[in-house]
């Protein structure tokens, strides 16, 4: 049985005041039946560690460099994230792929670095609107996920979380319909099953793209949707908690 998992990707939004208020609200009210993870920007991770001490809410980084240390100005390594108390890290978010030219090979290298440090990589995949309109959704998703399926062992993949985020639904208010999302999630689970059936049964596949408290229940009610990776709606405690507790 896969537990509901809800993750909040704050992207480049935070301040000390916001962190205090948001994490207090989430930590005090997170439902026990849901695994809750937040991804604040890197400069706030130590403060998040402090704030979430003793809470069931976990936190992680939004990005990492595949190297462990050295002359990489501005970059953050997996071991630094672990040192700050992180348990997870986002890898291959579409904004990283598009704005920072991250390739499938980069995504694999970062996923390996995260796993080697003991972090849970949240591997993000998804098609653009142009790709969907050209009927390339499955081809794009397959290529992106195969980069990790072919590069990692079943044991490594068992420690990953997957997130399907159609690029056209991110920050646009245009959510994929539950049926549209379920169709792609089932396809992704099928691809994982070609590697290992038990792995596919146990893997968490999150949906991301304009998830709100008002649409979470229907999305998460789909057979192959195991929770959400939430952007904008994760910046307000009440809205985020509504997503964490969609019953
Ligand atoms: P929104 O929820 O703002 O659409 O963002 C989704 C996302 O990119 C989460 O990683």
PDB file of C-alpha atoms and ligand atoms in Angstrom:
ATOM      1  CA  UNK A   1       0.000   0.000   0.000  1.00  0.00           C
ATOM      2  CA  UNK A   2       1.464   3.342  -1.057  1.00  0.00           C
ATOM      3  CA  UNK A   3       0.946   6.105   1.510  1.00  0.00           C
ATOM      4  CA  UNK A   4      -0.183   9.501   0.285  1.00  0.00           C
ATOM      5  CA  UNK A   5       2.859  11.743  -0.224  1.00  0.00           C
ATOM      6  CA  UNK A   6       2.526  15.497  -0.639  1.00  0.00           C
ATOM      7  CA  UNK A   7       5.558  17.655  -1.382  1.00  0.00           C
ATOM      8  CA  UNK A   8       5.752  21.444  -1.521  1.00  0.00           C
ATOM      9  CA  UNK A   9       8.238  22.983  -3.947  1.00  0.00           C
ATOM     10  CA  UNK A  10       8.642  26.597  -2.842  1.00  0.00           C
ATOM     11  CA  UNK A  11      10.777  27.411  -5.900  1.00  0.00           C
ATOM     12  CA  UNK A  12      12.500  30.821  -5.460  1.00  0.00           C
ATOM     13  CA  UNK A  13      10.023  32.092  -2.868  1.00  0.00           C
ATOM     14  CA  UNK A  14      10.962  32.581   0.800  1.00  0.00           C
ATOM     15  CA  UNK A  15      11.924  34.961   3.571  1.00  0.00           C
ATOM     16  CA  UNK A  16      12.715  34.333   7.217  1.00  0.00           C
ATOM     17  CA  UNK A  17       9.263  35.586   8.198  1.00  0.00           C
ATOM     18  CA  UNK A  18       7.524  33.420   5.615  1.00  0.00           C
ATOM     19  CA  UNK A  19       9.536  30.334   6.597  1.00  0.00           C
ATOM     20  CA  UNK A  20       8.631  30.753  10.262  1.00  0.00           C
ATOM     21  CA  UNK A  21       4.942  31.223   9.626  1.00  0.00           C
ATOM     22  CA  UNK A  22       4.558  28.623   6.925  1.00  0.00           C
ATOM     23  CA  UNK A  23       6.536  25.869   8.648  1.00  0.00           C
ATOM     24  CA  UNK A  24       4.846  26.496  12.009  1.00  0.00           C
ATOM     25  CA  UNK A  25       1.451  26.118  10.356  1.00  0.00           C
ATOM     26  CA  UNK A  26       2.432  23.005   8.449  1.00  0.00           C
ATOM     27  CA  UNK A  27       4.359  21.285  11.263  1.00  0.00           C
ATOM     28  CA  UNK A  28       1.557  21.783  13.778  1.00  0.00           C
ATOM     29  CA  UNK A  29      -1.237  20.617  11.511  1.00  0.00           C
ATOM     30  CA  UNK A  30       0.226  18.060   9.100  1.00  0.00           C
ATOM     31  CA  UNK A  31      -2.066  15.004   9.009  1.00  0.00           C
ATOM     32  CA  UNK A  32      -0.553  11.791  10.348  1.00  0.00           C
ATOM     33  CA  UNK A  33      -1.829   9.706   7.446  1.00  0.00           C
ATOM     34  CA  UNK A  34       0.122  11.708   4.847  1.00  0.00           C
ATOM     35  CA  UNK A  35       3.873  11.948   4.321  1.00  0.00           C
ATOM     36  CA  UNK A  36       4.652  15.657   3.970  1.00  0.00           C
ATOM     37  CA  UNK A  37       7.879  17.100   2.560  1.00  0.00           C
ATOM     38  CA  UNK A  38       8.814  20.715   1.832  1.00  0.00           C
ATOM     39  CA  UNK A  39      11.518  22.013  -0.487  1.00  0.00           C
ATOM     40  CA  UNK A  40      12.542  25.546   0.572  1.00  0.00           C
ATOM     41  CA  UNK A  41      15.326  27.472  -1.231  1.00  0.00           C
ATOM     42  CA  UNK A  42      18.870  26.451  -0.188  1.00  0.00           C
ATOM     43  CA  UNK A  43      19.701  29.435   2.078  1.00  0.00           C
ATOM     44  CA  UNK A  44      16.755  28.513   4.315  1.00  0.00           C
ATOM     45  CA  UNK A  45      17.502  24.819   4.812  1.00  0.00           C
ATOM     46  CA  UNK A  46      19.252  25.186   8.174  1.00  0.00           C
ATOM     47  CA  UNK A  47      16.403  27.341   9.443  1.00  0.00           C
ATOM     48  CA  UNK A  48      13.963  24.714   8.163  1.00  0.00           C
ATOM     49  CA  UNK A  49      15.905  22.029  10.067  1.00  0.00           C
ATOM     50  CA  UNK A  50      15.561  24.078  13.228  1.00  0.00           C
ATOM     51  CA  UNK A  51      11.898  24.774  12.699  1.00  0.00           C
ATOM     52  CA  UNK A  52      10.954  21.178  11.812  1.00  0.00           C
ATOM     53  CA  UNK A  53      12.848  19.523  14.647  1.00  0.00           C
ATOM     54  CA  UNK A  54      10.616  16.896  16.254  1.00  0.00           C
ATOM     55  CA  UNK A  55       8.009  17.204  13.495  1.00  0.00           C
ATOM     56  CA  UNK A  56       6.977  14.467  11.049  1.00  0.00           C
ATOM     57  CA  UNK A  57       7.379  16.946   8.183  1.00  0.00           C
ATOM     58  CA  UNK A  58      10.556  16.344   6.187  1.00  0.00           C
ATOM     59  CA  UNK A  59      12.445  18.763   3.990  1.00  0.00           C
ATOM     60  CA  UNK A  60      14.821  18.737   1.068  1.00  0.00           C
ATOM     61  CA  UNK A  61      16.757  20.784  -1.462  1.00  0.00           C
ATOM     62  CA  UNK A  62      15.473  21.932  -4.839  1.00  0.00           C
ATOM     63  CA  UNK A  63      18.640  21.100  -6.736  1.00  0.00           C
ATOM     64  CA  UNK A  64      22.139  19.698  -6.298  1.00  0.00           C
ATOM     65  CA  UNK A  65      25.417  19.512  -8.165  1.00  0.00           C
ATOM     66  CA  UNK A  66      26.520  15.986  -9.039  1.00  0.00           C
ATOM     67  CA  UNK A  67      30.049  16.692  -7.726  1.00  0.00           C
ATOM     68  CA  UNK A  68      30.732  16.372  -4.024  1.00  0.00           C
ATOM     69  CA  UNK A  69      32.897  19.481  -3.488  1.00  0.00           C
ATOM     70  CA  UNK A  70      35.291  21.797  -5.260  1.00  0.00           C
ATOM     71  CA  UNK A  71      35.447  24.817  -7.530  1.00  0.00           C
ATOM     72  CA  UNK A  72      31.777  25.070  -8.551  1.00  0.00           C
ATOM     73  CA  UNK A  73      30.836  28.581  -7.475  1.00  0.00           C
ATOM     74  CA  UNK A  74      27.221  28.902  -6.448  1.00  0.00           C
ATOM     75  CA  UNK A  75      26.534  25.179  -6.387  1.00  0.00           C
ATOM     76  CA  UNK A  76      25.368  22.891  -3.567  1.00  0.00           C
ATOM     77  CA  UNK A  77      26.330  19.217  -3.152  1.00  0.00           C
ATOM     78  CA  UNK A  78      24.358  16.236  -1.886  1.00  0.00           C
ATOM     79  CA  UNK A  79      26.556  15.901   1.199  1.00  0.00           C
ATOM     80  CA  UNK A  80      25.894  19.565   2.085  1.00  0.00           C
ATOM     81  CA  UNK A  81      22.157  18.955   1.847  1.00  0.00           C
ATOM     82  CA  UNK A  82      22.518  15.930   4.128  1.00  0.00           C
ATOM     83  CA  UNK A  83      24.652  17.995   6.513  1.00  0.00           C
ATOM     84  CA  UNK A  84      21.818  20.539   6.708  1.00  0.00           C
ATOM     85  CA  UNK A  85      19.339  17.796   7.628  1.00  0.00           C
ATOM     86  CA  UNK A  86      17.729  17.245   4.234  1.00  0.00           C
ATOM     87  CA  UNK A  87      16.242  13.851   3.461  1.00  0.00           C
ATOM     88  CA  UNK A  88      15.317  14.531  -0.148  1.00  0.00           C
ATOM     89  CA  UNK A  89      16.143  16.580  -3.235  1.00  0.00           C
ATOM     90  CA  UNK A  90      14.313  17.528  -6.416  1.00  0.00           C
ATOM     91  CA  UNK A  91      16.040  16.434  -9.606  1.00  0.00           C
ATOM     92  CA  UNK A  92      15.230  17.409 -13.172  1.00  0.00           C
ATOM     93  CA  UNK A  93      12.395  19.834 -12.476  1.00  0.00           C
ATOM     94  CA  UNK A  94      11.179  21.221 -15.812  1.00  0.00           C
ATOM     95  CA  UNK A  95      12.349  24.698 -14.777  1.00  0.00           C
ATOM     96  CA  UNK A  96      15.871  23.289 -14.342  1.00  0.00           C
ATOM     97  CA  UNK A  97      15.651  21.440 -17.646  1.00  0.00           C
ATOM     98  CA  UNK A  98      14.354  24.494 -19.539  1.00  0.00           C
ATOM     99  CA  UNK A  99      15.981  27.494 -17.832  1.00  0.00           C
ATOM    100  CA  UNK A 100      19.266  25.840 -16.854  1.00  0.00           C
ATOM    101  CA  UNK A 101      19.622  23.414 -19.774  1.00  0.00           C
ATOM    102  CA  UNK A 102      19.736  20.264 -17.645  1.00  0.00           C
ATOM    103  CA  UNK A 103      19.927  17.172 -19.830  1.00  0.00           C
ATOM    104  CA  UNK A 104      18.745  13.630 -19.117  1.00  0.00           C
ATOM    105  CA  UNK A 105      22.416  12.765 -18.490  1.00  0.00           C
ATOM    106  CA  UNK A 106      22.626  15.551 -15.879  1.00  0.00           C
ATOM    107  CA  UNK A 107      19.453  14.238 -14.257  1.00  0.00           C
ATOM    108  CA  UNK A 108      20.950  10.744 -14.004  1.00  0.00           C
ATOM    109  CA  UNK A 109      24.237  12.062 -12.571  1.00  0.00           C
ATOM    110  CA  UNK A 110      22.399  14.162  -9.988  1.00  0.00           C
ATOM    111  CA  UNK A 111      20.115  11.262  -9.071  1.00  0.00           C
ATOM    112  CA  UNK A 112      23.151   9.025  -8.531  1.00  0.00           C
ATOM    113  CA  UNK A 113      24.862  11.683  -6.396  1.00  0.00           C
ATOM    114  CA  UNK A 114      21.713  12.117  -4.311  1.00  0.00           C
ATOM    115  CA  UNK A 115      21.369   8.352  -3.763  1.00  0.00           C
ATOM    116  CA  UNK A 116      25.045   7.977  -2.864  1.00  0.00           C
ATOM    117  CA  UNK A 117      24.581  10.585  -0.129  1.00  0.00           C
ATOM    118  CA  UNK A 118      21.439   8.894   1.198  1.00  0.00           C
ATOM    119  CA  UNK A 119      18.944  11.455  -0.127  1.00  0.00           C
ATOM    120  CA  UNK A 120      15.620  10.534  -1.738  1.00  0.00           C
ATOM    121  CA  UNK A 121      15.708  11.937  -5.277  1.00  0.00           C
ATOM    122  CA  UNK A 122      12.378  13.242  -6.589  1.00  0.00           C
ATOM    123  CA  UNK A 123      12.890  12.687 -10.309  1.00  0.00           C
ATOM    124  CA  UNK A 124      10.667  15.073 -12.289  1.00  0.00           C
ATOM    125  CA  UNK A 125       9.482  14.413 -15.825  1.00  0.00           C
ATOM    126  CA  UNK A 126       6.828  15.871 -18.120  1.00  0.00           C
ATOM    127  CA  UNK A 127       5.986  17.138 -21.580  1.00  0.00           C
ATOM    128  CA  UNK A 128       5.464  20.675 -22.898  1.00  0.00           C
ATOM    129  CA  UNK A 129       2.220  21.797 -24.500  1.00  0.00           C
ATOM    130  CA  UNK A 130       3.769  21.625 -27.971  1.00  0.00           C
ATOM    131  CA  UNK A 131       4.851  18.042 -27.290  1.00  0.00           C
ATOM    132  CA  UNK A 132       1.379  17.075 -26.024  1.00  0.00           C
ATOM    133  CA  UNK A 133      -0.281  18.705 -29.034  1.00  0.00           C
ATOM    134  CA  UNK A 134       2.069  16.764 -31.298  1.00  0.00           C
ATOM    135  CA  UNK A 135       1.023  13.509 -29.544  1.00  0.00           C
ATOM    136  CA  UNK A 136       4.512  13.112 -28.137  1.00  0.00           C
ATOM    137  CA  UNK A 137       3.607  12.941 -24.435  1.00  0.00           C
ATOM    138  CA  UNK A 138       4.450   9.256 -24.047  1.00  0.00           C
ATOM    139  CA  UNK A 139       7.629   9.480 -26.126  1.00  0.00           C
ATOM    140  CA  UNK A 140       8.923  12.440 -24.082  1.00  0.00           C
ATOM    141  CA  UNK A 141       8.036  10.918 -20.723  1.00  0.00           C
ATOM    142  CA  UNK A 142       9.547   7.590 -21.779  1.00  0.00           C
ATOM    143  CA  UNK A 143      12.820   9.169 -22.848  1.00  0.00           C
ATOM    144  CA  UNK A 144      13.101  11.185 -19.634  1.00  0.00           C
ATOM    145  CA  UNK A 145      12.328   8.292 -17.294  1.00  0.00           C
ATOM    146  CA  UNK A 146      14.431   5.803 -19.248  1.00  0.00           C
ATOM    147  CA  UNK A 147      17.472   7.954 -18.515  1.00  0.00           C
ATOM    148  CA  UNK A 148      17.159   6.907 -14.866  1.00  0.00           C
ATOM    149  CA  UNK A 149      15.571   3.462 -15.381  1.00  0.00           C
ATOM    150  CA  UNK A 150      18.451   2.403 -17.608  1.00  0.00           C
ATOM    151  CA  UNK A 151      21.147   4.021 -15.496  1.00  0.00           C
ATOM    152  CA  UNK A 152      20.217   2.757 -12.037  1.00  0.00           C
ATOM    153  CA  UNK A 153      19.728  -0.606 -10.343  1.00  0.00           C
ATOM    154  CA  UNK A 154      16.353  -1.755  -9.024  1.00  0.00           C
ATOM    155  CA  UNK A 155      17.700  -1.195  -5.495  1.00  0.00           C
ATOM    156  CA  UNK A 156      18.576   2.400  -6.345  1.00  0.00           C
ATOM    157  CA  UNK A 157      15.266   3.022  -8.110  1.00  0.00           C
ATOM    158  CA  UNK A 158      13.400   1.712  -5.073  1.00  0.00           C
ATOM    159  CA  UNK A 159      14.709   4.755  -3.180  1.00  0.00           C
ATOM    160  CA  UNK A 160      13.477   7.267  -5.788  1.00  0.00           C
ATOM    161  CA  UNK A 161      10.198   9.158  -5.991  1.00  0.00           C
ATOM    162  CA  UNK A 162       8.894  10.061  -9.449  1.00  0.00           C
ATOM    163  CA  UNK A 163       6.931  13.190 -10.274  1.00  0.00           C
ATOM    164  CA  UNK A 164       4.927  13.673 -13.461  1.00  0.00           C
ATOM    165  CA  UNK A 165       4.584  17.381 -14.080  1.00  0.00           C
ATOM    166  CA  UNK A 166       3.148  18.348 -17.455  1.00  0.00           C
ATOM    167  CA  UNK A 167       4.941  21.627 -18.192  1.00  0.00           C
ATOM    168  CA  UNK A 168       1.745  23.200 -19.549  1.00  0.00           C
ATOM    169  CA  UNK A 169       0.039  22.706 -16.184  1.00  0.00           C
ATOM    170  CA  UNK A 170       2.802  24.267 -14.055  1.00  0.00           C
ATOM    171  CA  UNK A 171       1.907  27.662 -12.635  1.00  0.00           C
ATOM    172  CA  UNK A 172      -0.782  28.113 -15.285  1.00  0.00           C
ATOM    173  CA  UNK A 173      -3.882  27.203 -13.314  1.00  0.00           C
ATOM    174  CA  UNK A 174      -4.510  24.602 -16.055  1.00  0.00           C
ATOM    175  CA  UNK A 175      -4.516  21.309 -14.191  1.00  0.00           C
ATOM    176  CA  UNK A 176      -4.396  18.077 -16.153  1.00  0.00           C
ATOM    177  CA  UNK A 177      -7.767  16.400 -15.724  1.00  0.00           C
ATOM    178  CA  UNK A 178      -7.665  13.426 -13.341  1.00  0.00           C
ATOM    179  CA  UNK A 179      -8.171  11.152 -16.376  1.00  0.00           C
ATOM    180  CA  UNK A 180      -5.361  12.799 -18.362  1.00  0.00           C
ATOM    181  CA  UNK A 181      -3.008  12.566 -15.389  1.00  0.00           C
ATOM    182  CA  UNK A 182      -3.997   8.971 -14.566  1.00  0.00           C
ATOM    183  CA  UNK A 183      -3.363   7.912 -18.154  1.00  0.00           C
ATOM    184  CA  UNK A 184       0.231   9.175 -18.048  1.00  0.00           C
ATOM    185  CA  UNK A 185       0.808   7.859 -14.506  1.00  0.00           C
ATOM    186  CA  UNK A 186      -0.321   4.379 -15.594  1.00  0.00           C
ATOM    187  CA  UNK A 187       2.013   4.626 -18.590  1.00  0.00           C
ATOM    188  CA  UNK A 188       4.921   5.616 -16.290  1.00  0.00           C
ATOM    189  CA  UNK A 189       4.167   2.753 -13.895  1.00  0.00           C
ATOM    190  CA  UNK A 190       4.135   0.413 -16.861  1.00  0.00           C
ATOM    191  CA  UNK A 191       7.585   1.634 -17.879  1.00  0.00           C
ATOM    192  CA  UNK A 192       8.882   1.054 -14.350  1.00  0.00           C
ATOM    193  CA  UNK A 193       7.331  -2.439 -14.468  1.00  0.00           C
ATOM    194  CA  UNK A 194       9.431  -3.309 -17.498  1.00  0.00           C
ATOM    195  CA  UNK A 195      12.409  -2.902 -15.152  1.00  0.00           C
ATOM    196  CA  UNK A 196      10.820  -4.686 -12.181  1.00  0.00           C
ATOM    197  CA  UNK A 197       7.179  -5.364 -11.355  1.00  0.00           C
ATOM    198  CA  UNK A 198       7.488  -5.085  -7.604  1.00  0.00           C
ATOM    199  CA  UNK A 199       9.410  -1.841  -8.003  1.00  0.00           C
ATOM    200  CA  UNK A 200       6.532  -0.494 -10.096  1.00  0.00           C
ATOM    201  CA  UNK A 201       3.962  -1.519  -7.464  1.00  0.00           C
ATOM    202  CA  UNK A 202       5.891   0.199  -4.678  1.00  0.00           C
ATOM    203  CA  UNK A 203       7.051   3.342  -6.512  1.00  0.00           C
ATOM    204  CA  UNK A 204       5.490   6.672  -5.620  1.00  0.00           C
ATOM    205  CA  UNK A 205       4.477   8.674  -8.680  1.00  0.00           C
ATOM    206  CA  UNK A 206       3.382  12.202  -7.776  1.00  0.00           C
ATOM    207  CA  UNK A 207       1.391  14.551  -9.973  1.00  0.00           C
ATOM    208  CA  UNK A 208       2.441  18.200 -10.230  1.00  0.00           C
ATOM    209  CA  UNK A 209       0.876  21.126 -12.052  1.00  0.00           C
ATOM    210  CA  UNK A 210      -1.635  23.528 -10.502  1.00  0.00           C
ATOM    211  CA  UNK A 211      -2.602  21.170  -7.676  1.00  0.00           C
ATOM    212  CA  UNK A 212      -4.926  22.952  -5.227  1.00  0.00           C
ATOM    213  CA  UNK A 213      -6.976  21.967  -2.199  1.00  0.00           C
ATOM    214  CA  UNK A 214     -10.034  21.985  -4.482  1.00  0.00           C
ATOM    215  CA  UNK A 215      -8.697  19.464  -7.032  1.00  0.00           C
ATOM    216  CA  UNK A 216      -6.361  17.331  -4.873  1.00  0.00           C
ATOM    217  CA  UNK A 217      -8.955  14.788  -3.784  1.00  0.00           C
ATOM    218  CA  UNK A 218      -9.991  13.872  -7.308  1.00  0.00           C
ATOM    219  CA  UNK A 219      -6.396  13.742  -8.576  1.00  0.00           C
ATOM    220  CA  UNK A 220      -5.144  11.676  -5.635  1.00  0.00           C
ATOM    221  CA  UNK A 221      -8.150   9.378  -5.975  1.00  0.00           C
ATOM    222  CA  UNK A 222      -6.729   8.034  -9.249  1.00  0.00           C
ATOM    223  CA  UNK A 223      -5.245   4.556  -9.066  1.00  0.00           C
ATOM    224  CA  UNK A 224      -1.709   5.502 -10.083  1.00  0.00           C
ATOM    225  CA  UNK A 225      -1.458   8.972  -8.522  1.00  0.00           C
ATOM    226  CA  UNK A 226       0.234   8.676  -5.136  1.00  0.00           C
ATOM    227  CA  UNK A 227       0.237  12.328  -4.134  1.00  0.00           C
ATOM    228  CA  UNK A 228       1.364  15.684  -5.401  1.00  0.00           C
ATOM    229  CA  UNK A 229       4.326  17.940  -6.017  1.00  0.00           C
ATOM    230  CA  UNK A 230       2.837  21.339  -5.322  1.00  0.00           C
ATOM    231  CA  UNK A 231       4.230  24.732  -6.309  1.00  0.00           C
ATOM    232  CA  UNK A 232       2.164  27.888  -5.780  1.00  0.00           C
ATOM    233  CA  UNK A 233      -0.364  26.290  -3.429  1.00  0.00           C
ATOM    234  CA  UNK A 234       2.433  25.112  -1.104  1.00  0.00           C
ATOM    235  CA  UNK A 235       3.177  28.728  -0.102  1.00  0.00           C
ATOM    236  CA  UNK A 236       0.033  29.096   1.997  1.00  0.00           C
ATOM    237  CA  UNK A 237      -0.256  26.834   5.038  1.00  0.00           C
ATOM    238  CA  UNK A 238      -4.025  26.441   4.918  1.00  0.00           C
ATOM    239  CA  UNK A 239      -4.130  25.659   1.196  1.00  0.00           C
ATOM    240  CA  UNK A 240      -1.186  23.246   1.446  1.00  0.00           C
ATOM    241  CA  UNK A 241      -2.699  21.491   4.454  1.00  0.00           C
ATOM    242  CA  UNK A 242      -5.944  21.167   2.494  1.00  0.00           C
ATOM    243  CA  UNK A 243      -3.957  19.291  -0.161  1.00  0.00           C
ATOM    244  CA  UNK A 244      -2.207  17.132   2.464  1.00  0.00           C
ATOM    245  CA  UNK A 245      -5.581  16.212   3.920  1.00  0.00           C
ATOM    246  CA  UNK A 246      -7.851  15.977   0.900  1.00  0.00           C
ATOM    247  CA  UNK A 247     -10.550  13.788   2.474  1.00  0.00           C
TER     248      UNK A 247
HETATM  249  P1  LIG B   1       2.348  24.792  -9.522  1.00  0.00           P
HETATM  250  O1  LIG B   1       1.690  23.970  -8.461  1.00  0.00           O
HETATM  251  O2  LIG B   1       2.552  26.238  -9.110  1.00  0.00           O
HETATM  252  O3  LIG B   1       1.676  24.645 -10.844  1.00  0.00           O
HETATM  253  O4  LIG B   1       3.824  24.217  -9.715  1.00  0.00           O
HETATM  254  C1  LIG B   1       4.014  22.850  -9.868  1.00  0.00           C
HETATM  255  C2  LIG B   1       5.471  22.559  -9.757  1.00  0.00           C
HETATM  256  O5  LIG B   1       6.260  22.931 -10.601  1.00  0.00           O
HETATM  257  C3  LIG B   1       5.935  21.813  -8.565  1.00  0.00           C
HETATM  258  O6  LIG B   1       7.234  21.374  -8.715  1.00  0.00           O
END
